[in-house]
Short mmCIF file of C-alpha atoms in Angstrom, two decimals:
data_model
loop_
_atom_site.label_atom_id
_atom_site.label_comp_id
_atom_site.label_asym_id
_atom_site.label_seq_id
_atom_site.Cartn_x
_atom_site.Cartn_y
_atom_site.Cartn_z
CA MET A 95 0.00 0.00 0.00
CA SER A 96 2.75 2.42 0.88
CA SER A 97 4.49 1.96 -2.46
CA LYS A 98 1.50 3.34 -4.33
CA PRO A 99 0.79 7.02 -4.82
CA GLU A 100 -1.81 8.37 -2.47
CA GLN A 101 -5.11 7.04 -3.65
CA LYS A 102 -8.23 7.68 -1.59
CA GLU A 103 -11.08 6.72 -3.85
CA THR A 104 -12.03 5.91 -7.37
CA HIS A 105 -14.86 7.26 -9.45
CA GLN A 106 -16.37 6.78 -12.86
CA ALA A 107 -15.13 9.15 -15.59
CA ASN A 108 -16.14 8.68 -19.20
CA GLY A 109 -16.71 4.96 -18.62
CA ALA A 110 -13.23 4.25 -17.15
CA VAL A 111 -12.34 3.86 -13.47
CA LEU A 112 -9.55 6.28 -12.68
CA PRO A 113 -7.74 6.89 -9.41
CA ILE A 114 -7.90 10.30 -7.82
CA VAL A 115 -4.37 11.71 -7.77
CA PRO A 116 -3.42 14.95 -6.01
CA MET A 117 -2.40 17.66 -8.44
CA ASP A 118 0.90 18.24 -6.62
CA CYS A 119 2.00 14.75 -7.77
CA LEU A 120 2.22 16.01 -11.33
CA THR A 121 5.76 16.75 -12.31
CA SER A 122 5.01 18.17 -15.72
CA PRO A 123 5.24 21.97 -15.93
CA ASP A 124 2.07 22.01 -17.95
CA ARG A 125 -0.69 20.81 -15.62
CA GLY A 126 -2.94 20.09 -18.54
CA GLN A 127 -0.59 17.56 -20.13
CA LEU A 128 -0.67 13.78 -19.84
CA VAL A 129 1.30 12.05 -17.08
CA GLU A 130 3.61 9.32 -18.26
CA PRO A 131 2.29 5.81 -17.48
CA SER A 132 5.60 4.90 -15.82
CA ASP A 133 4.89 7.41 -13.07
CA PHE A 134 2.21 5.17 -11.61
CA LEU A 135 3.36 1.57 -10.89
CA GLY A 136 1.70 -1.08 -8.80
CA PRO A 137 3.60 -2.99 -6.07
CA ASP A 138 4.38 -5.83 -8.53
CA GLY A 139 5.68 -3.43 -11.14
CA ASP A 140 2.60 -3.58 -13.34
CA GLY A 141 1.88 -0.28 -14.96
CA VAL A 142 -1.43 1.48 -14.47
CA GLU A 143 -2.05 4.00 -17.22
CA VAL A 144 -3.75 7.08 -15.84
CA VAL A 145 -4.81 10.23 -17.60
CA VAL A 146 -5.10 13.24 -15.31
CA LEU A 147 -6.63 16.45 -16.51
CA GLU A 148 -7.29 19.52 -14.48
CA SER A 149 -10.96 20.37 -14.82
CA ARG A 150 -10.71 24.07 -14.54
CA ALA A 151 -13.30 26.56 -15.83
CA ASN A 152 -12.32 29.92 -17.16
CA ALA A 153 -14.50 33.02 -17.19
CA LYS A 154 -16.63 31.66 -19.97
CA GLY A 155 -17.20 28.22 -18.51
CA VAL A 156 -15.12 26.47 -21.21
CA ARG A 157 -13.13 23.64 -19.66
CA GLU A 158 -9.50 23.05 -20.59
CA GLU A 159 -9.96 19.34 -21.20
CA ASP A 160 -12.69 20.11 -23.76
CA ALA A 161 -10.19 22.13 -25.75
CA LEU A 162 -7.65 19.33 -25.52
CA LEU A 163 -10.17 16.73 -26.58
CA GLU A 164 -11.19 18.92 -29.53
CA ASN A 165 -7.57 18.85 -30.69
CA GLY A 166 -7.60 15.07 -30.45
CA SER A 167 -4.60 14.94 -28.15
CA GLN A 168 -5.99 12.13 -26.01
CA SER A 169 -9.43 11.07 -27.07
CA ASN A 170 -10.86 7.84 -28.37
CA GLU A 171 -14.29 6.65 -29.36
CA SER A 172 -15.02 5.04 -26.01
CA ASP A 173 -14.16 8.19 -24.06
CA ASP A 174 -17.08 10.25 -25.34
CA THR A 175 -19.96 8.34 -23.78
CA SER A 176 -20.82 10.69 -20.93
CA THR A 177 -24.20 12.37 -21.06
CA ASP A 178 -23.66 14.51 -17.96
CA ARG A 179 -21.91 17.30 -19.78
CA GLY A 180 -23.90 20.54 -19.93
CA PRO A 181 -24.47 22.53 -23.11
CA GLU A 182 -21.43 24.41 -24.26
CA PRO A 183 -21.92 28.10 -25.09
CA ALA A 184 -21.88 28.86 -28.78
CA SER A 185 -18.74 30.61 -29.93
CA PRO A 186 -19.15 33.71 -32.09
CA LEU A 187 -15.89 32.78 -33.82
CA LYS A 188 -17.72 30.14 -35.86
CA GLU A 189 -20.13 32.64 -37.41
CA THR A 190 -19.82 33.52 -41.08
CA SER A 191 -20.78 36.80 -42.72
CA PHE A 192 -23.85 35.11 -44.17
CA SER A 193 -24.99 33.73 -40.81
CA ILE A 194 -24.43 37.09 -39.11
CA GLY A 195 -26.39 38.92 -41.80
CA LEU A 196 -29.17 36.35 -41.77
CA GLN A 197 -29.62 36.56 -38.00
CA VAL A 198 -29.41 40.37 -37.90
CA LEU A 199 -31.58 41.11 -40.96
CA PHE A 200 -35.03 40.28 -39.60
CA PRO A 201 -34.59 42.03 -36.22
CA PHE A 202 -32.98 44.98 -38.03
CA LEU A 203 -35.96 45.37 -40.37
CA LEU A 204 -38.37 44.90 -37.47
CA ALA A 205 -36.56 47.57 -35.48
CA GLY A 206 -36.51 49.86 -38.51
CA PHE A 207 -40.24 49.60 -39.01
CA GLY A 208 -40.61 50.40 -35.32
CA THR A 209 -38.67 53.63 -35.82
CA VAL A 210 -40.75 54.40 -38.92
CA ALA A 211 -43.90 54.02 -36.85
CA ALA A 212 -42.38 56.25 -34.16
CA GLY A 213 -41.56 58.86 -36.80
CA MET A 214 -45.12 58.78 -38.11
CA VAL A 215 -46.43 59.23 -34.56
CA LEU A 216 -44.11 62.19 -33.95
CA ASP A 217 -45.18 63.72 -37.27
CA ILE A 218 -48.79 63.63 -35.99
CA VAL A 219 -48.39 64.60 -32.34
CA GLN A 220 -46.12 67.58 -33.10
CA HIS A 221 -49.34 69.47 -33.87
CA TRP A 222 -50.96 68.70 -30.49
CA ASP A 223 -51.43 71.56 -28.04
CA VAL A 224 -48.98 70.16 -25.51
CA PHE A 225 -46.21 70.11 -28.15
CA LYS A 226 -47.16 73.58 -29.38
CA TYR A 227 -47.32 75.34 -26.00
CA VAL A 228 -44.80 73.24 -24.06
CA THR A 229 -42.16 72.92 -26.76
CA GLU A 230 -39.65 71.52 -24.27
CA VAL A 231 -41.39 68.18 -24.77
CA PHE A 232 -39.44 67.91 -28.04
CA ILE A 233 -36.21 68.00 -26.01
CA LEU A 234 -37.47 65.00 -24.05
CA VAL A 235 -38.03 62.96 -27.21
CA PRO A 236 -34.41 61.94 -28.02
CA ALA A 237 -33.56 61.66 -24.31
CA LEU A 238 -36.44 59.27 -23.56
CA LEU A 239 -36.18 57.39 -26.85
CA GLY A 240 -32.50 57.05 -25.99
CA LEU A 241 -33.44 55.20 -22.82
CA LYS A 242 -33.70 52.05 -24.92
CA GLY A 243 -29.98 52.54 -25.56
CA ASN A 244 -29.19 53.55 -22.02
CA LEU A 245 -31.18 50.81 -20.31
CA GLU A 246 -32.89 48.22 -22.50
CA MET A 247 -30.03 47.69 -24.96
CA THR A 248 -27.56 47.62 -22.09
CA LEU A 249 -29.81 45.08 -20.38
CA ALA A 250 -29.98 43.06 -23.59
CA SER A 251 -26.19 43.14 -24.02
CA ARG A 252 -25.61 42.20 -20.37
CA LEU A 253 -28.07 39.30 -20.46
CA SER A 254 -26.82 38.13 -23.88
CA THR A 255 -23.30 37.86 -22.51
CA ALA A 256 -24.58 36.06 -19.40
CA ALA A 257 -26.52 33.61 -21.58
CA ASN A 258 -23.57 32.98 -23.89
CA ILE A 259 -21.19 32.21 -21.03
CA GLY A 260 -23.62 29.89 -19.26
CA GLN A 261 -24.75 32.11 -16.37
CA MET A 262 -28.46 31.62 -17.12
CA ASP A 263 -28.57 27.87 -17.64
CA THR A 264 -30.30 26.91 -14.37
CA PRO A 265 -33.71 28.22 -13.19
CA LYS A 266 -32.10 29.68 -10.05
CA GLU A 267 -29.52 31.64 -12.03
CA LEU A 268 -32.17 32.76 -14.51
CA TRP A 269 -34.50 34.06 -11.79
CA ARG A 270 -31.63 35.86 -10.05
CA MET A 271 -30.64 37.63 -13.27
CA ILE A 272 -34.24 38.61 -14.06
CA THR A 273 -35.19 40.08 -10.67
CA GLY A 274 -31.94 41.96 -10.18
CA ASN A 275 -31.85 43.46 -13.65
CA MET A 276 -35.52 44.45 -13.71
CA ALA A 277 -35.16 46.26 -10.38
CA LEU A 278 -31.98 47.92 -11.62
CA ILE A 279 -33.51 49.36 -14.80
CA GLN A 280 -36.49 50.72 -12.82
CA VAL A 281 -34.06 52.63 -10.60
CA GLN A 282 -32.14 53.91 -13.60
CA ALA A 283 -35.28 54.77 -15.57
CA THR A 284 -36.79 56.82 -12.74
CA VAL A 285 -33.59 58.75 -12.04
CA VAL A 286 -32.73 59.34 -15.71
CA GLY A 287 -36.31 60.36 -16.49
CA PHE A 288 -36.21 62.91 -13.70
CA LEU A 289 -32.83 64.29 -14.83
CA ALA A 290 -34.01 64.42 -18.45
CA SER A 291 -36.92 66.65 -17.43
CA ILE A 292 -34.52 68.97 -15.61
CA ALA A 293 -32.30 69.14 -18.70
CA ALA A 294 -35.34 69.89 -20.87
CA VAL A 295 -36.39 72.72 -18.56
CA ILE A 296 -32.88 74.21 -18.57
CA PHE A 297 -32.36 73.89 -22.34
CA GLY A 298 -35.80 75.39 -22.94
CA TRP A 299 -35.33 78.23 -20.48
CA ILE A 300 -31.84 79.42 -21.53
CA PRO A 301 -32.65 80.50 -25.14
CA ASP A 302 -36.05 82.06 -24.36
CA GLY A 303 -35.52 83.29 -20.81
CA HIS A 304 -39.02 82.12 -19.91
CA PHE A 305 -39.75 79.73 -17.04
CA SER A 306 -43.07 78.21 -15.97
CA ILE A 307 -43.30 76.10 -12.83
CA ASP A 308 -46.45 74.35 -14.11
CA HIS A 309 -44.71 73.35 -17.32
CA ALA A 310 -41.63 72.20 -15.38
CA VAL A 311 -43.73 69.90 -13.17
CA LEU A 312 -45.59 68.66 -16.25
CA LEU A 313 -42.30 67.76 -17.93
CA CYS A 314 -41.10 65.98 -14.79
CA ALA A 315 -44.28 63.92 -14.37
CA SER A 316 -44.44 63.02 -18.06
CA SER A 317 -40.78 62.05 -18.25
CA VAL A 318 -40.67 59.93 -15.08
CA ALA A 319 -43.92 58.09 -15.83
CA THR A 320 -42.92 57.43 -19.45
CA ALA A 321 -39.45 56.18 -18.52
CA PHE A 322 -40.74 53.88 -15.78
CA ILE A 323 -43.56 52.24 -17.77
CA ALA A 324 -41.57 51.91 -21.00
CA SER A 325 -38.60 50.32 -19.23
CA LEU A 326 -40.87 47.87 -17.42
CA VAL A 327 -42.54 46.71 -20.63
CA LEU A 328 -39.38 46.59 -22.75
CA GLY A 329 -37.37 44.88 -20.02
CA MET A 330 -39.86 42.02 -19.88
CA ILE A 331 -39.78 41.73 -23.68
CA MET A 332 -35.97 41.58 -23.64
CA ILE A 333 -35.89 38.75 -21.14
CA GLY A 334 -38.31 36.71 -23.25
CA VAL A 335 -36.31 37.36 -26.43
CA ILE A 336 -33.00 36.27 -24.91
CA ILE A 337 -34.43 33.11 -23.35
CA GLY A 338 -36.16 32.23 -26.62
CA SER A 339 -33.00 32.92 -28.66
CA ARG A 340 -30.94 30.53 -26.58
CA LYS A 341 -33.54 27.78 -26.88
CA MET A 342 -33.64 28.23 -30.67
CA GLY A 343 -29.84 28.17 -31.00
CA ILE A 344 -29.59 31.82 -32.10
CA ASN A 345 -26.88 34.14 -30.78
CA PRO A 346 -28.79 36.66 -28.58
CA ASP A 347 -26.21 39.35 -29.43
CA ASN A 348 -27.50 39.39 -33.01
CA VAL A 349 -31.21 39.76 -32.24
CA ALA A 350 -31.74 41.13 -28.72
CA THR A 351 -30.61 44.72 -29.16
CA PRO A 352 -32.51 45.33 -32.45
CA ILE A 353 -35.69 43.86 -31.00
CA ALA A 354 -35.22 46.08 -27.94
CA ALA A 355 -35.47 48.99 -30.33
CA SER A 356 -38.19 47.58 -32.58
CA LEU A 357 -40.98 48.55 -30.18
CA GLY A 358 -38.89 50.80 -27.95
CA ASP A 359 -39.24 54.02 -29.92
CA LEU A 360 -42.91 53.47 -30.69
CA ILE A 361 -43.90 52.50 -27.13
CA THR A 362 -41.87 55.30 -25.55
CA LEU A 363 -43.09 58.02 -27.91
CA ALA A 364 -46.71 56.87 -27.65
CA LEU A 365 -46.48 56.88 -23.86
CA LEU A 366 -44.81 60.30 -23.78
CA SER A 367 -47.40 61.80 -26.10
CA GLY A 368 -50.39 60.29 -24.31
CA ILE A 369 -49.18 61.00 -20.77
CA SER A 370 -48.07 64.57 -21.49
CA TRP A 371 -51.33 65.30 -23.33
CA GLY A 372 -53.40 63.93 -20.43
CA LEU A 373 -51.43 65.81 -17.78
CA TYR A 374 -51.58 69.00 -19.85
CA LYS A 375 -55.38 68.72 -19.88
CA GLU A 376 -55.36 68.43 -16.06
CA LEU A 377 -53.34 71.61 -15.55
CA GLU A 378 -56.34 73.92 -15.61
CA SER A 379 -58.68 72.10 -13.23
CA LYS A 380 -56.47 69.65 -11.29
CA ALA A 381 -53.01 71.12 -11.01
CA TYR A 382 -52.17 68.78 -8.11
CA VAL A 383 -52.16 65.70 -10.39
CA ASN A 384 -48.72 66.42 -11.86
CA PRO A 385 -46.89 66.66 -8.49
CA LEU A 386 -48.65 63.49 -7.30
CA VAL A 387 -47.48 61.54 -10.35
CA CYS A 388 -43.89 62.65 -9.72
CA ALA A 389 -44.10 61.76 -6.02
CA PHE A 390 -45.58 58.33 -6.68
CA PHE A 391 -42.83 57.07 -8.99
CA ILE A 392 -40.05 58.62 -6.92
CA ALA A 393 -41.49 56.99 -3.77
CA LEU A 394 -41.04 53.57 -5.39
CA LEU A 395 -37.29 54.12 -5.75
CA PRO A 396 -36.26 52.66 -2.34
CA ILE A 397 -38.02 49.37 -3.14
CA TRP A 398 -36.15 48.88 -6.42
CA ILE A 399 -32.86 49.96 -4.84
CA ILE A 400 -33.17 47.34 -2.08
CA ILE A 401 -33.94 44.55 -4.57
CA ALA A 402 -31.08 45.51 -6.90
CA LYS A 403 -28.65 45.96 -4.00
CA LYS A 404 -29.31 42.47 -2.61
CA ASN A 405 -28.59 40.87 -5.99
CA THR A 406 -24.91 40.19 -6.62
CA ALA A 407 -25.45 40.34 -10.39
CA THR A 408 -26.57 43.99 -10.29
CA ARG A 409 -25.04 45.43 -7.12
CA GLU A 410 -21.92 46.69 -8.86
CA VAL A 411 -23.89 48.29 -11.71
CA LEU A 412 -26.17 49.98 -9.17
CA TYR A 413 -23.16 51.75 -7.72
CA SER A 414 -20.98 52.30 -10.78
CA GLY A 415 -23.38 52.34 -13.74
CA TRP A 416 -24.66 55.90 -13.42
CA GLU A 417 -21.99 57.82 -15.28
CA PRO A 418 -22.74 56.42 -18.77
CA VAL A 419 -26.54 56.70 -18.57
CA ILE A 420 -26.47 60.25 -17.21
CA ILE A 421 -23.87 61.49 -19.69
CA ALA A 422 -25.72 59.71 -22.50
CA MET A 423 -28.94 61.40 -21.43
CA ALA A 424 -27.22 64.80 -21.58
CA ILE A 425 -25.83 64.06 -25.07
CA SER A 426 -29.25 62.97 -26.32
CA SER A 427 -30.79 66.12 -24.84
CA VAL A 428 -28.47 68.21 -27.00
CA GLY A 429 -29.87 66.34 -29.99
CA GLY A 430 -33.32 67.11 -28.62
CA LEU A 431 -32.44 70.79 -28.50
CA ILE A 432 -31.52 70.63 -32.21
CA LEU A 433 -34.85 68.93 -32.92
CA ASP A 434 -36.74 71.52 -30.88
CA ARG A 435 -35.14 74.37 -32.86
CA THR A 436 -35.72 72.83 -36.30
CA VAL A 437 -39.03 70.96 -36.17
CA SER A 438 -41.10 74.15 -36.13
CA ASP A 439 -39.12 75.75 -39.01
CA PRO A 440 -40.95 75.41 -42.36
CA ASN A 441 -37.58 74.92 -44.07
CA PHE A 442 -37.06 71.74 -42.02
CA ALA A 443 -40.45 70.16 -42.62
CA GLY A 444 -40.07 66.39 -42.48
CA MET A 445 -37.44 66.41 -39.73
CA ALA A 446 -39.95 65.01 -37.26
CA VAL A 447 -40.69 61.86 -39.24
CA PHE A 448 -37.10 61.12 -40.33
CA THR A 449 -35.29 61.82 -37.04
CA PRO A 450 -36.40 58.68 -35.15
CA VAL A 451 -35.59 56.57 -38.23
CA ILE A 452 -32.01 57.71 -38.82
CA ASN A 453 -31.25 57.77 -35.09
CA GLY A 454 -32.87 54.41 -34.46
CA VAL A 455 -31.13 52.61 -37.33
CA GLY A 456 -27.71 53.94 -36.36
CA GLY A 457 -28.23 53.12 -32.70
CA ASN A 458 -29.49 49.61 -33.47
CA LEU A 459 -26.55 48.69 -35.67
CA VAL A 460 -23.86 50.02 -33.35
CA ALA A 461 -25.52 48.35 -30.35
CA VAL A 462 -25.31 44.98 -32.13
CA GLN A 463 -21.63 45.53 -32.85
CA ALA A 464 -20.82 46.67 -29.31
CA SER A 465 -22.66 43.70 -27.82
CA ARG A 466 -20.80 41.28 -30.12
CA ILE A 467 -17.37 42.73 -29.36
CA SER A 468 -18.10 42.65 -25.64
CA THR A 469 -19.12 38.98 -25.76
CA TYR A 470 -16.00 38.21 -27.85
CA LEU A 471 -13.79 39.80 -25.21
CA HIS A 472 -15.58 37.99 -22.38
CA MET A 473 -14.72 34.73 -24.14
CA SER A 474 -11.04 35.43 -23.48
CA GLY A 475 -11.15 36.46 -19.84
CA MET A 476 -12.28 39.22 -17.52
CA PRO A 477 -12.27 43.03 -17.99
CA GLY A 478 -8.84 44.52 -17.40
CA GLU A 479 -6.92 41.39 -18.34
CA SER A 480 -4.26 41.87 -20.99
CA SER A 481 -5.05 39.81 -24.07
CA GLU A 482 -4.36 39.69 -27.78
CA THR A 483 -8.09 40.10 -28.33
CA ALA A 484 -8.12 43.40 -26.42
CA PRO A 485 -5.49 45.71 -27.94
CA ARG A 486 -4.91 48.88 -25.95
CA LYS A 487 -3.96 51.11 -28.89
CA CYS A 488 -6.49 52.99 -30.99
CA PRO A 489 -7.56 50.79 -33.92
CA SER A 490 -7.09 51.94 -37.49
CA PRO A 491 -10.09 52.18 -39.84
CA CYS A 492 -8.58 49.37 -41.92
CA SER A 493 -8.45 46.99 -38.95
CA THR A 494 -12.01 47.94 -37.99
CA PHE A 495 -13.57 47.31 -41.40
CA PHE A 496 -11.18 45.32 -43.60
CA SER A 497 -9.39 42.74 -41.43
CA SER A 498 -10.19 39.02 -41.27
CA ASP A 499 -11.27 39.33 -37.64
CA VAL A 500 -14.82 38.22 -36.80
CA ASN A 501 -15.69 41.68 -35.44
CA SER A 502 -14.44 43.33 -38.63
CA ARG A 503 -16.59 40.91 -40.60
CA SER A 504 -19.68 41.85 -38.59
CA ALA A 505 -18.86 45.57 -39.00
CA ARG A 506 -18.89 45.13 -42.79
CA VAL A 507 -22.17 43.23 -42.68
CA LEU A 508 -23.83 45.88 -40.51
CA PHE A 509 -22.53 48.73 -42.68
CA LEU A 510 -23.84 47.06 -45.83
CA LEU A 511 -27.32 46.91 -44.29
CA VAL A 512 -27.58 50.71 -44.09
CA VAL A 513 -28.50 51.56 -47.70
CA PRO A 514 -31.03 48.77 -48.43
CA GLY A 515 -32.55 49.18 -44.99
CA HIS A 516 -33.03 52.93 -45.30
CA LEU A 517 -34.41 52.56 -48.83
CA VAL A 518 -37.09 50.24 -47.49
CA PHE A 519 -37.88 52.64 -44.65
CA LEU A 520 -37.97 55.71 -46.90
CA TYR A 521 -40.31 53.95 -49.31
CA THR A 522 -42.57 53.00 -46.40
CA ILE A 523 -42.70 56.60 -45.18
CA SER A 524 -43.38 57.88 -48.69
CA SER A 525 -46.15 55.35 -49.31
CA MET A 526 -47.80 56.41 -46.04
CA GLN A 527 -47.42 60.08 -47.06
CA GLY A 528 -45.43 60.96 -43.97
CA GLY A 529 -43.25 64.00 -43.50
CA HIS A 530 -44.77 66.05 -46.33
CA THR A 531 -41.59 65.39 -48.34
CA THR A 532 -41.31 63.98 -51.85
CA LEU A 533 -38.46 61.49 -52.21
CA THR A 534 -36.47 62.92 -55.11
CA LEU A 535 -33.07 61.58 -56.11
CA ILE A 536 -31.16 64.50 -54.59
CA PHE A 537 -33.04 64.16 -51.29
CA ILE A 538 -32.27 60.41 -51.14
CA VAL A 539 -28.58 61.07 -51.93
CA PHE A 540 -28.24 63.60 -49.09
CA TYR A 541 -30.18 61.42 -46.68
CA MET A 542 -28.13 58.30 -47.49
CA THR A 543 -24.89 60.23 -47.20
CA ALA A 544 -25.87 61.35 -43.70
CA ALA A 545 -26.97 57.82 -42.72
CA LEU A 546 -23.80 56.14 -44.04
CA LEU A 547 -21.53 58.69 -42.41
CA GLN A 548 -23.36 58.30 -39.11
CA VAL A 549 -23.02 54.48 -39.04
CA LEU A 550 -19.41 54.59 -40.27
CA ILE A 551 -18.44 56.90 -37.41
CA LEU A 552 -20.39 54.90 -34.84
CA LEU A 553 -18.91 51.51 -35.82
CA TYR A 554 -15.38 52.89 -35.62
CA ILE A 555 -16.04 54.54 -32.26
CA ALA A 556 -17.54 51.26 -31.00
CA ASP A 557 -14.42 49.31 -31.94
CA TRP A 558 -12.23 51.78 -30.07
CA MET A 559 -14.53 52.39 -27.09
CA VAL A 560 -15.31 48.77 -26.21
CA HIS A 561 -11.63 47.75 -26.26
CA TRP A 562 -10.62 50.89 -24.38
CA MET A 563 -13.17 50.24 -21.64
CA TRP A 564 -12.11 46.61 -21.43
CA GLY A 565 -8.49 47.65 -20.90
CA ARG A 566 -9.57 50.01 -18.11
CA ASP A 567 -11.34 47.20 -16.21
CA LEU A 568 -14.82 48.39 -17.21
CA ASP A 569 -17.45 45.95 -18.45
CA PRO A 570 -18.46 47.21 -21.94
CA ASP A 571 -21.90 45.63 -21.56
CA ASN A 572 -22.70 48.21 -18.88
CA PHE A 573 -20.82 51.24 -20.18
CA SER A 574 -20.43 51.34 -23.97
CA ILE A 575 -23.95 51.15 -25.45
CA PRO A 576 -25.37 54.23 -23.63
CA TYR A 577 -22.56 56.40 -25.01
CA LEU A 578 -22.82 54.93 -28.50
CA THR A 579 -26.59 55.24 -28.88
CA ALA A 580 -26.53 58.78 -27.47
CA LEU A 581 -23.80 59.73 -29.94
CA GLY A 582 -25.96 58.13 -32.63
CA ASP A 583 -28.85 60.43 -31.66
CA LEU A 584 -26.65 63.53 -31.68
CA ILE A 585 -24.77 62.70 -34.90
CA GLY A 586 -27.91 61.53 -36.69
CA THR A 587 -29.98 64.59 -35.74
CA GLY A 588 -27.12 66.95 -36.55
CA LEU A 589 -26.35 65.41 -39.95
CA LEU A 590 -30.05 65.24 -40.85
CA ALA A 591 -30.56 68.90 -39.94
CA LEU A 592 -27.49 69.79 -41.98
CA SER A 593 -28.84 67.85 -44.97
CA PHE A 594 -32.19 69.63 -44.81
CA HIS A 595 -30.43 72.97 -44.51
CA VAL A 596 -28.23 72.29 -47.57
CA LEU A 597 -31.26 71.14 -49.54
CA TRP A 598 -32.97 74.42 -48.69
CA LEU A 599 -29.87 76.45 -49.65
CA ILE A 600 -29.48 74.80 -53.05
CA GLY A 601 -33.20 75.30 -53.72
CA ASP A 602 -34.35 71.71 -54.09
CA ARG A 603 -37.90 72.80 -54.73
CA ASP A 604 -38.74 69.54 -56.46
CA SER A 605 -38.37 67.69 -53.17
CA ASP A 606 -41.18 69.79 -51.72
CA VAL A 607 -39.22 70.24 -48.52
CA GLY A 608 -40.99 72.96 -46.67
CA ASP A 609 -44.31 72.66 -48.52
#
């Protein structure tokens, strides 16, 4: 007995009975390599061939022995009989350009039609009394529509990564992720909605020098109520989409963020219009309704904070996730200020219907790319770890769009979707007679130029920002998408306004812009 290595018990592994050997008995410098059979001899000198592998899981739950077995270093037909092994997460490295485009196309079109519907709604409600006499509501539009980028798309990216790395495989893990993240986005939605109303009041007051306390409370109540209800509905939709995607074998990164936006703009804008219109009607006879609405949603904050704080999956984001959503809200509000100053100008007729479309398409595409890059980096380790997949230097445009890397491939696919997608959306708007703008060739050229330039800039910024955040020990799932979608709102609104202004300067009367 004493001549044998320490052997306490045996157990079944892949159909063969193997002795348990302490890892410190391995003399090989590589702990994942095979141990020579001569190292384990019985008392009579008979050799006992033993294969010892360290079953160690990395950050993505991919075991080292699985990689070794894939390479065929020590596998045989009889070794692969175990049925206890859980499902391995799908690797994005195996995706082709065709598969990426096929998975993204339907959600992208669905999201685009959602933005078209939102644009048609905005084209109608801009003539309502509340939008005429409380014009600061226009400033709220990009800020609140941007919440889908600040909260729902971030939620979708975070849960997609968790699903891909196997953190939502058991019912207990799934329930923990759902409760914590739903409570978290309610906290963020309430706070960001309140701050967005303050920004709208300030941006509306500075140019005109006019301030109304009734209008300020109206903006606050409308913004907080819209943000809370929209985030609740969209968050539940996101959870269902991600769970369904995993069961169908689809990469959630390719479908979750576009679907988050498909109904996001429409639901949010419809809620904002309806709530602000109803509260505006109550100003004359029941002025106390607006303060009560604000107080009610703010009073719920402690409940959501307690739930999110007790959940380990969301505790860190609750403390550290405020900077991106607040800064993103401020950036989107600047885009809202541009919209507020142009939508009432006859020379910019049509801005209302096209703004949600160009902003939504750009934000959807860059959110898909950011979510994919983040998942790709999580496959290699944890944020802050030095890796070949996370270069610290600023990428060149060639490496972003023309390399053989899987993320470069997806960037090309997403960029190529811009023109055909926008053509479909423009035709839909024209057929529904929205925007009071005839789609002439020169108008389409200017519009497409703005859309392509917007997406080109966003995809490059995403490649740099996600890797930069990863190198600074920040999880891109929580920090990158709010900045990117907010920049999409600002760049899209600015370029669209510039296009309309140039069209007016060159006298494109055939496009009927301004009629």
